[in-house]
Amino acid sequence: MSSIGAELIALLPRLRRYALKVSRSPEAADDLVQAACERALLGAERAAGAPFDVWMFCIMRNLHIDLLRRQKTRGETVDVDDQPEVAGEDGRLVTESRLMLDRVSRAIDALPEEFRDVVLLVCVEEFSYREAAEILGIPIGTVMSRLARARLRLAEATGMDGQDEGIIAGARA
């Protein structure tokens, strides 16, 4: 297996998770991941010195933006949150966790796109501020500013106090 193939396989779960959140549809997420992998395997020119995961997320984000532009002329899509969930374990902890996850997910969805992108890349995908800035094509200070404002909005929207901030905080500089 080629080096790029092994790197792609290792990165697939993160690519799909990000694609699922931005596309809000399992089918669209799978299509987005497949298109990004095809572009990488067909030899899309890699940015000089860019780490492989940053390069792949750049490809995926650009494909997603292109898809959004094309979808303006298309019909209705189905939201992933409208799909029936598989029944899980019964219990107070599972229920509380799901409620908190739903509250945070809705709060993230309600953020303006520029804040949502930064939160997903830094807090969910665990990219550094510098890597997120490179993916989004913005200065690192803008990433930091947007992330701080997004965290405040998320804390307000979810009713979290200072002790709960670890849920939405962690990032690498």
Coordinates of N, CA, C and O in Angstrom, one line a residue:
M1 N 0.9 -1.2 0.0 CA 0.0 0.0 0.0 C 0.9 1.2 0.0 O 1.9 1.3 0.7
S2 N 0.5 2.2 -0.8 CA 1.3 3.4 -0.8 C 1.3 4.2 0.5 O 0.4 4.0 1.3
S3 N 2.2 5.1 0.6 CA 2.3 5.9 1.9 C 1.0 6.8 2.0 O 0.5 6.9 3.1
I4 N 0.6 7.4 0.9 CA -0.7 8.2 1.0 C -1.9 7.4 1.3 O -2.8 7.8 2.1
G5 N -1.9 6.1 0.8 CA -3.0 5.2 1.1 C -3.1 4.9 2.6 O -4.2 4.9 3.2
A6 N -2.0 4.6 3.2 CA -2.0 4.3 4.7 C -2.3 5.5 5.5 O -3.1 5.4 6.5
E7 N -1.9 6.7 5.1 CA -2.2 7.9 5.8 C -3.7 8.2 5.7 O -4.4 8.7 6.6
L8 N -4.3 8.0 4.5 CA -5.7 8.2 4.3 C -6.5 7.3 5.1 O -7.5 7.7 5.8
I9 N -6.2 6.0 5.2 CA -6.9 5.1 6.0 C -6.9 5.5 7.5 O -7.9 5.4 8.1
A10 N -5.8 5.9 7.9 CA -5.7 6.3 9.3 C -6.5 7.6 9.6 O -7.0 7.8 10.7
L11 N -6.7 8.4 8.6 CA -7.4 9.7 8.8 C -8.9 9.6 8.5 O -9.6 10.5 8.9
L12 N -9.3 8.5 7.9 CA -10.7 8.4 7.6 C -11.7 8.7 8.7 O -12.7 9.4 8.4
P13 N -11.6 8.2 9.9 CA -12.6 8.5 10.9 C -12.7 10.0 11.2 O -13.8 10.5 11.4
R14 N -11.6 10.7 11.2 CA -11.6 12.1 11.5 C -12.3 12.8 10.3 O -13.1 13.8 10.5
L15 N -11.9 12.4 9.1 CA -12.5 13.1 7.9 C -14.0 12.9 7.9 O -14.8 13.8 7.6
R16 N -14.5 11.6 8.2 CA -15.9 11.4 8.2 C -16.7 12.1 9.3 O -17.7 12.7 9.0
R17 N -16.0 12.2 10.5 CA -16.7 12.9 11.6 C -16.9 14.4 11.2 O -17.9 15.0 11.4
Y18 N -15.8 15.0 10.6 CA -15.9 16.4 10.2 C -17.0 16.6 9.1 O -17.8 17.5 9.1
A19 N -16.9 15.7 8.1 CA -17.8 15.7 7.0 C -19.3 15.6 7.4 O -20.2 16.3 6.9
L20 N -19.5 14.7 8.4 CA -20.8 14.5 8.9 C -21.4 15.7 9.6 O -22.5 16.1 9.4
K21 N -20.5 16.4 10.3 CA -21.0 17.6 11.0 C -21.3 18.7 10.1 O -22.3 19.4 10.3
V22 N -20.4 18.9 9.1 CA -20.6 20.1 8.2 C -21.7 19.8 7.2 O -22.4 20.7 6.7
S23 N -21.9 18.5 6.8 CA -22.9 18.2 5.7 C -24.2 17.9 6.3 O -25.2 18.0 5.7
R24 N -24.2 17.4 7.6 CA -25.4 17.1 8.3 C -26.3 16.0 7.6 O -27.5 15.9 7.8
S25 N -25.6 15.1 6.9 CA -26.2 14.0 6.2 C -25.2 12.9 6.1 O -24.1 13.1 5.5
P26 N -25.5 11.7 6.5 CA -24.6 10.6 6.4 C -24.2 10.3 4.9 O -23.0 10.1 4.6
E27 N -25.1 10.4 4.0 CA -24.8 10.1 2.6 C -23.9 11.2 2.0 O -23.0 11.0 1.3
A28 N -24.3 12.5 2.3 CA -23.4 13.6 1.9 C -22.0 13.6 2.5 O -21.1 13.9 1.8
A29 N -21.9 13.1 3.7 CA -20.6 13.0 4.4 C -19.8 12.0 3.7 O -18.6 12.2 3.4
D30 N -20.4 10.8 3.4 CA -19.7 9.8 2.7 C -19.2 10.2 1.3 O -18.1 10.0 0.9
D31 N -20.1 10.9 0.6 CA -19.7 11.5 -0.7 C -18.5 12.5 -0.6 O -17.6 12.5 -1.4
L32 N -18.6 13.3 0.4 CA -17.6 14.3 0.6 C -16.2 13.7 1.0 O -15.2 14.1 0.4
V33 N -16.2 12.7 1.8 CA -15.0 12.0 2.2 C -14.4 11.3 0.9 O -13.2 11.3 0.7
Q34 N -15.3 10.6 0.2 CA -14.9 9.9 -1.0 C -14.2 10.9 -2.0 O -13.2 10.6 -2.6
A35 N -14.9 12.0 -2.2 CA -14.4 13.0 -3.2 C -13.0 13.5 -2.8 O -12.1 13.7 -3.6
A36 N -12.9 13.8 -1.5 CA -11.6 14.3 -1.0 C -10.5 13.2 -1.1 O -9.4 13.6 -1.5
C37 N -10.8 12.0 -0.8 CA -9.8 10.9 -1.0 C -9.5 10.7 -2.5 O -8.3 10.5 -2.8
E38 N -10.4 10.8 -3.3 CA -10.2 10.7 -4.8 C -9.2 11.8 -5.2 O -8.3 11.5 -6.0
R39 N -9.5 13.0 -4.8 CA -8.7 14.1 -5.2 C -7.3 13.9 -4.7 O -6.3 14.2 -5.4
A40 N -7.1 13.5 -3.5 CA -5.8 13.2 -2.9 C -5.0 12.1 -3.7 O -3.9 12.2 -4.0
L41 N -5.8 11.0 -4.0 CA -5.2 9.9 -4.7 C -4.8 10.2 -6.1 O -3.9 9.6 -6.7
L42 N -5.6 11.1 -6.7 CA -5.3 11.5 -8.1 C -4.2 12.5 -8.2 O -3.8 12.9 -9.3
G43 N -3.6 12.8 -7.1 CA -2.4 13.6 -7.1 C -2.6 15.1 -7.1 O -1.9 15.9 -7.6
A44 N -3.7 15.5 -6.4 CA -3.9 17.0 -6.2 C -2.6 17.5 -5.6 O -2.0 16.9 -4.7
E45 N -2.2 18.7 -6.0 CA -0.9 19.3 -5.5 C -1.0 19.6 -4.1 O -1.9 20.3 -3.6
R46 N -0.1 19.1 -3.3 CA 0.0 19.3 -1.9 C 0.7 20.6 -1.6 O 1.7 20.9 -2.1
A47 N 0.1 21.3 -0.6 CA 0.7 22.6 -0.2 C 2.1 22.3 0.4 O 2.3 21.4 1.1
A48 N 3.1 23.1 0.0 CA 4.4 22.9 0.4 C 4.5 23.0 2.0 O 4.1 23.9 2.6
G49 N 5.0 21.9 2.5 CA 5.3 21.8 4.0 C 4.0 21.6 4.8 O 4.1 21.5 6.0
A50 N 2.9 21.5 4.2 CA 1.6 21.3 4.9 C 1.6 19.9 5.4 O 1.8 18.9 4.7
P51 N 1.2 19.6 6.7 CA 1.0 18.3 7.2 C -0.1 17.6 6.4 O -1.0 18.3 5.9
F52 N -0.1 16.3 6.3 CA -1.1 15.6 5.5 C -2.5 15.8 5.9 O -3.4 16.1 5.1
D53 N -2.7 15.8 7.3 CA -4.1 16.0 7.7 C -4.6 17.4 7.4 O -5.8 17.6 7.1
V54 N -3.8 18.4 7.5 CA -4.2 19.8 7.2 C -4.5 19.9 5.7 O -5.5 20.5 5.4
W55 N -3.7 19.3 4.9 CA -3.9 19.3 3.4 C -5.3 18.6 3.1 O -6.1 19.1 2.3
M56 N -5.5 17.5 3.7 CA -6.8 16.7 3.5 C -8.0 17.5 3.9 O -9.0 17.6 3.3
F57 N -7.9 18.2 5.1 CA -9.0 19.0 5.6 C -9.3 20.2 4.7 O -10.4 20.6 4.5
C58 N -8.2 20.8 4.1 CA -8.3 21.9 3.2 C -9.1 21.4 1.9 O -10.0 22.1 1.4
I59 N -8.7 20.2 1.4 CA -9.4 19.6 0.3 C -10.8 19.5 0.6 O -11.7 19.8 -0.2
M60 N -11.1 18.8 1.7 CA -12.5 18.5 2.1 C -13.3 19.8 2.2 O -14.5 19.9 1.8
R61 N -12.8 20.8 2.9 CA -13.5 22.1 3.1 C -13.8 22.7 1.8 O -14.9 23.2 1.6
N62 N -12.8 22.8 0.9 CA -13.0 23.4 -0.4 C -14.1 22.6 -1.2 O -14.9 23.2 -1.9
L63 N -14.1 21.3 -1.1 CA -15.1 20.5 -1.8 C -16.5 20.8 -1.2 O -17.5 20.9 -2.0
H64 N -16.6 20.9 0.1 CA -17.8 21.2 0.8 C -18.4 22.6 0.3 O -19.6 22.7 0.0
I65 N -17.5 23.6 0.2 CA -17.9 24.9 -0.2 C -18.4 24.8 -1.6 O -19.5 25.4 -2.0
D66 N -17.7 24.1 -2.5 CA -18.2 23.9 -3.9 C -19.6 23.3 -3.9 O -20.4 23.7 -4.7
L67 N -19.8 22.2 -3.1 CA -21.0 21.5 -3.0 C -22.2 22.5 -2.6 O -23.3 22.4 -3.1
L68 N -21.9 23.3 -1.6 CA -22.9 24.2 -1.1 C -23.3 25.2 -2.2 O -24.5 25.5 -2.3
R69 N -22.4 25.6 -3.0 CA -22.7 26.5 -4.1 C -23.6 25.8 -5.1 O -24.5 26.4 -5.6
R70 N -23.3 24.6 -5.4 CA -24.1 23.8 -6.3 C -25.5 23.5 -5.8 O -26.5 23.4 -6.5
Q71 N -25.6 23.3 -4.5 CA -26.9 22.9 -3.9 C -27.9 24.0 -3.8 O -29.1 23.7 -3.6
K72 N -27.4 25.2 -4.0 CA -28.4 26.3 -4.0 C -29.4 26.2 -5.1 O -30.5 26.7 -5.0
T73 N -29.1 25.4 -6.1 CA -30.1 25.2 -7.2 C -30.8 23.9 -7.1 O -31.7 23.6 -7.9
R74 N -30.5 23.1 -6.0 CA -31.1 21.8 -5.8 C -32.2 21.9 -4.8 O -32.4 22.9 -4.2
G75 N -32.9 20.8 -4.7 CA -34.0 20.7 -3.7 C -33.6 20.4 -2.3 O -32.5 20.7 -1.9
E76 N -34.5 19.9 -1.5 CA -34.4 19.7 -0.1 C -33.5 18.6 0.3 O -33.3 17.6 -0.4
T77 N -32.8 18.8 1.4 CA -31.9 17.8 2.0 C -32.4 17.3 3.3 O -33.2 18.0 3.9
V78 N -32.0 16.2 3.8 CA -32.5 15.6 5.0 C -31.4 15.9 6.1 O -30.2 15.6 5.9
D79 N -31.8 16.4 7.2 CA -30.9 16.7 8.3 C -30.6 15.4 9.1 O -31.5 14.6 9.4
V80 N -29.3 15.2 9.4 CA -28.9 14.0 10.1 C -29.6 13.9 11.5 O -29.8 12.8 12.0
D81 N -29.9 15.0 12.1 CA -30.6 15.0 13.4 C -32.0 14.5 13.3 O -32.6 14.2 14.3
D82 N -32.6 14.5 12.1 CA -33.9 14.0 11.9 C -34.0 12.5 11.7 O -35.1 11.9 11.7
Q83 N -32.9 11.8 11.7 CA -32.9 10.4 11.5 C -33.1 9.7 12.8 O -32.6 10.1 13.8
P84 N -33.9 8.6 12.8 CA -34.1 7.9 14.0 C -32.8 7.3 14.6 O -32.0 6.8 13.9
E85 N -32.7 7.4 15.9 CA -31.5 6.9 16.6 C -31.6 5.4 17.0 O -32.7 5.0 17.2
V86 N -30.5 4.7 17.0 CA -30.5 3.4 17.5 C -30.7 3.4 19.0 O -30.0 4.2 19.7
A87 N -31.5 2.5 19.5 CA -31.8 2.5 21.0 C -30.5 2.1 21.7 O -29.8 1.2 21.3
G88 N -30.1 2.9 22.7 CA -28.9 2.6 23.5 C -29.2 2.0 24.8 O -30.4 1.7 25.1
E89 N -28.2 2.0 25.7 CA -28.4 1.5 27.0 C -29.3 2.5 27.8 O -29.3 3.7 27.5
D90 N -30.1 1.9 28.7 CA -31.0 2.7 29.5 C -30.2 3.1 30.7 O -29.5 2.3 31.3
G91 N -30.4 4.3 31.2 CA -29.7 4.7 32.4 C -29.6 6.2 32.5 O -29.7 6.9 31.5
R92 N -29.5 6.7 33.7 CA -29.5 8.2 34.0 C -28.2 8.8 33.3 O -28.4 9.9 32.7
L93 N -27.1 8.2 33.4 CA -25.9 8.8 32.9 C -25.9 8.9 31.3 O -25.6 9.9 30.8
V94 N -26.4 7.8 30.7 CA -26.6 7.8 29.2 C -27.5 8.9 28.8 O -27.2 9.7 27.9
T95 N -28.6 9.1 29.5 CA -29.6 10.1 29.2 C -29.1 11.5 29.4 O -29.2 12.3 28.5
E96 N -28.4 11.7 30.5 CA -27.8 13.0 30.8 C -26.7 13.4 29.7 O -26.7 14.5 29.2
S97 N -25.9 12.4 29.4 CA -24.9 12.6 28.4 C -25.5 13.0 27.0 O -25.0 13.9 26.3
R98 N -26.5 12.2 26.7 CA -27.2 12.5 25.4 C -27.8 13.9 25.3 O -27.8 14.6 24.3
L99 N -28.4 14.3 26.5 CA -29.1 15.6 26.5 C -28.0 16.7 26.4 O -28.2 17.7 25.7
M100 N -26.9 16.5 27.1 CA -25.8 17.5 27.0 C -25.2 17.6 25.6 O -25.0 18.6 25.1
L101 N -25.0 16.4 25.0 CA -24.5 16.4 23.7 C -25.4 17.0 22.7 O -25.0 17.8 21.8
D102 N -26.7 16.8 22.9 CA -27.7 17.4 22.0 C -27.7 18.9 22.2 O -27.8 19.6 21.2
R103 N -27.6 19.3 23.4 CA -27.6 20.8 23.7 C -26.4 21.4 23.1 O -26.5 22.5 22.5
V104 N -25.2 20.8 23.3 CA -24.0 21.4 22.7 C -24.0 21.3 21.2 O -23.6 22.3 20.5
S105 N -24.5 20.2 20.6 CA -24.6 20.1 19.2 C -25.5 21.2 18.6 O -25.1 21.8 17.6
R106 N -26.7 21.4 19.2 CA -27.5 22.5 18.7 C -26.9 23.8 18.9 O -27.1 24.7 18.0
A107 N -26.2 24.0 20.0 CA -25.5 25.3 20.2 C -24.4 25.5 19.1 O -24.3 26.6 18.6
I108 N -23.7 24.5 18.8 CA -22.7 24.6 17.7 C -23.3 24.9 16.4 O -22.9 25.7 15.6
D109 N -24.4 24.2 16.1 CA -25.1 24.4 14.8 C -25.7 25.8 14.7 O -25.8 26.3 13.6
A110 N -26.0 26.4 15.9 CA -26.5 27.8 15.8 C -25.5 28.9 15.7 O -25.8 30.0 15.4
L111 N -24.2 28.5 15.9 CA -23.1 29.5 15.7 C -23.0 29.9 14.3 O -23.3 29.2 13.3
P112 N -22.6 31.2 14.1 CA -22.3 31.6 12.7 C -21.2 30.7 12.1 O -20.4 30.1 12.8
E113 N -21.2 30.5 10.8 CA -20.3 29.5 10.1 C -18.9 29.7 10.5 O -18.1 28.8 10.7
E114 N -18.4 31.0 10.5 CA -17.0 31.3 10.8 C -16.6 30.8 12.2 O -15.5 30.3 12.4
F115 N -17.5 30.9 13.2 CA -17.3 30.4 14.5 C -17.4 28.9 14.6 O -16.6 28.2 15.2
R116 N -18.4 28.3 13.9 CA -18.6 26.9 13.9 C -17.4 26.2 13.3 O -16.9 25.2 13.8
D117 N -16.8 26.7 12.2 CA -15.7 26.1 11.5 C -14.5 26.0 12.5 O -13.8 25.0 12.6
V118 N -14.2 27.1 13.2 CA -13.1 27.1 14.1 C -13.3 26.1 15.3 O -12.4 25.4 15.6
V119 N -14.5 26.1 15.8 CA -14.8 25.2 16.9 C -14.6 23.7 16.5 O -14.0 22.9 17.2
L120 N -15.2 23.4 15.3 CA -15.1 22.0 14.8 C -13.6 21.6 14.6 O -13.2 20.5 14.9
L121 N -12.8 22.5 14.0 CA -11.4 22.2 13.7 C -10.6 22.1 14.9 O -9.8 21.2 15.1
V122 N -10.7 23.1 15.9 CA -9.9 23.1 17.0 C -10.3 22.2 18.1 O -9.6 21.4 18.7
C123 N -11.6 22.3 18.5 CA -12.1 21.5 19.6 C -12.5 20.1 19.3 O -12.4 19.2 20.2
V124 N -13.0 19.8 18.1 CA -13.5 18.5 17.8 C -12.3 17.7 17.1 O -12.0 16.6 17.5
E125 N -11.8 18.3 16.0 CA -10.7 17.6 15.3 C -9.3 17.8 15.9 O -8.4 17.2 15.4
E126 N -9.2 18.7 16.9 CA -8.0 18.9 17.7 C -6.8 19.4 16.8 O -5.7 19.0 17.1
F127 N -7.1 20.2 15.8 CA -6.1 20.9 15.1 C -5.5 22.0 16.0 O -6.3 22.6 16.8
S128 N -4.3 22.4 15.8 CA -3.7 23.5 16.5 C -4.3 24.8 15.9 O -4.9 24.8 14.8
Y129 N -4.2 25.9 16.6 CA -4.7 27.2 16.1 C -4.0 27.5 14.7 O -4.7 27.9 13.8
R130 N -2.7 27.2 14.6 CA -2.0 27.5 13.4 C -2.5 26.6 12.3 O -2.7 27.1 11.2
E131 N -2.8 25.3 12.5 CA -3.3 24.4 11.5 C -4.7 24.9 11.1 O -5.0 24.9 9.9
A132 N -5.5 25.2 12.1 CA -6.9 25.7 11.7 C -6.8 27.0 10.9 O -7.6 27.1 9.9
A133 N -5.9 27.9 11.2 CA -5.7 29.1 10.5 C -5.4 28.8 9.0 O -5.9 29.4 8.1
E134 N -4.5 27.8 8.9 CA -4.1 27.4 7.5 C -5.2 26.8 6.7 O -5.4 27.1 5.6
I135 N -6.0 25.9 7.4 CA -7.1 25.3 6.7 C -8.2 26.3 6.3 O -8.7 26.3 5.2
L136 N -8.4 27.3 7.2 CA -9.5 28.3 6.9 C -8.9 29.5 6.1 O -9.7 30.3 5.6
G137 N -7.6 29.6 5.9 CA -7.0 30.7 5.2 C -7.2 32.0 5.9 O -7.4 33.0 5.2
I138 N -7.1 32.0 7.2 CA -7.2 33.2 8.0 C -6.0 33.3 8.9 O -5.3 32.4 9.2
P139 N -5.7 34.5 9.5 CA -4.6 34.7 10.4 C -4.9 33.9 11.7 O -6.1 33.8 12.1
I140 N -3.9 33.5 12.4 CA -4.0 32.8 13.7 C -4.7 33.6 14.7 O -5.5 33.0 15.5
G141 N -4.5 34.9 14.8 CA -5.2 35.8 15.7 C -6.7 35.7 15.5 O -7.5 35.8 16.5
T142 N -7.1 35.6 14.2 CA -8.5 35.6 13.9 C -9.1 34.3 14.5 O -10.2 34.2 15.0
V143 N -8.3 33.2 14.3 CA -8.8 31.9 14.8 C -9.0 32.0 16.4 O -10.0 31.6 16.9
M144 N -8.0 32.6 17.0 CA -8.1 32.7 18.5 C -9.3 33.5 18.9 O -10.0 33.2 19.9
S145 N -9.5 34.6 18.2 CA -10.6 35.6 18.5 C -11.9 34.9 18.3 O -12.8 34.9 19.2
R146 N -12.1 34.2 17.2 CA -13.3 33.5 16.9 C -13.6 32.4 17.8 O -14.7 32.2 18.3
L147 N -12.6 31.7 18.2 CA -12.7 30.6 19.1 C -13.2 31.1 20.5 O -14.0 30.5 21.1
A148 N -12.6 32.2 21.0 CA -12.9 32.7 22.3 C -14.4 33.2 22.3 O -15.1 32.9 23.2
R149 N -14.8 33.9 21.2 CA -16.2 34.3 21.1 C -17.1 33.1 21.0 O -18.2 33.1 21.6
A150 N -16.7 32.1 20.2 CA -17.6 30.9 20.0 C -17.8 30.2 21.4 O -18.9 29.7 21.7
R151 N -16.7 30.1 22.1 CA -16.8 29.4 23.4 C -17.7 30.1 24.4 O -18.5 29.5 25.1
L152 N -17.6 31.5 24.4 CA -18.6 32.2 25.2 C -20.0 32.0 24.8 O -20.9 31.8 25.7
R153 N -20.3 32.0 23.5 CA -21.6 31.7 23.0 C -22.1 30.3 23.4 O -23.2 30.1 23.8
L154 N -21.2 29.4 23.3 CA -21.6 28.0 23.6 C -21.8 27.9 25.1 O -22.8 27.2 25.5
A155 N -21.0 28.5 25.9 CA -21.2 28.4 27.4 C -22.6 29.1 27.7 O -23.3 28.5 28.5
E156 N -22.9 30.2 27.1 CA -24.2 30.8 27.4 C -25.3 30.0 26.9 O -26.3 29.8 27.6
A157 N -25.2 29.4 25.7 CA -26.3 28.7 25.1 C -26.6 27.4 25.8 O -27.7 26.9 25.8
T158 N -25.5 26.8 26.4 CA -25.7 25.5 27.1 C -25.8 25.6 28.6 O -26.0 24.6 29.3
G159 N -25.7 26.8 29.1 CA -25.8 27.0 30.6 C -24.7 26.5 31.4 O -24.8 26.2 32.5
M160 N -23.5 26.4 30.7 CA -22.3 25.8 31.4 C -21.7 27.0 32.3 O -21.7 28.1 31.9
D161 N -21.2 26.6 33.4 CA -20.4 27.6 34.2 C -18.9 27.3 34.1 O -18.5 26.5 33.3
G162 N -18.1 28.0 34.8 CA -16.7 27.9 34.6 C -16.1 26.5 34.9 O -15.1 26.2 34.3
Q163 N -16.8 25.7 35.7 CA -16.3 24.3 36.0 C -16.5 23.4 34.8 O -15.8 22.4 34.7
D164 N -17.5 23.7 33.9 CA -17.8 22.8 32.8 C -17.0 23.2 31.5 O -17.2 22.5 30.5
E165 N -16.3 24.3 31.5 CA -15.7 24.7 30.3 C -14.7 23.8 29.7 O -14.4 23.9 28.5
G166 N -14.2 22.8 30.4 CA -13.3 21.8 29.8 C -14.0 21.0 28.7 O -13.3 20.5 27.8
I167 N -15.3 21.0 28.7 CA -16.0 20.3 27.6 C -15.8 20.9 26.3 O -15.6 20.2 25.3
I168 N -15.7 22.2 26.2 CA -15.5 22.9 25.0 C -14.2 23.7 24.8 O -14.0 24.4 23.9
A169 N -13.3 23.5 25.8 CA -12.1 24.3 25.8 C -10.9 23.7 25.0 O -10.5 24.3 24.1
G170 N -10.4 22.6 25.4 CA -9.1 22.1 25.0 C -8.6 22.3 23.6 O -9.3 22.1 22.6
A171 N -7.4 22.9 23.5 CA -6.8 23.1 22.1 C -5.3 23.2 22.3 O -4.8 23.5 23.4
R172 N -4.6 22.9 21.2 CA -3.1 23.1 21.2 C -2.8 24.4 20.5 O -3.4 24.7 19.5
A173 N -1.8 25.1 21.0 CA -1.4 26.4 20.3 C -0.6 26.1 19.1 O -0.1 25.0 18.9

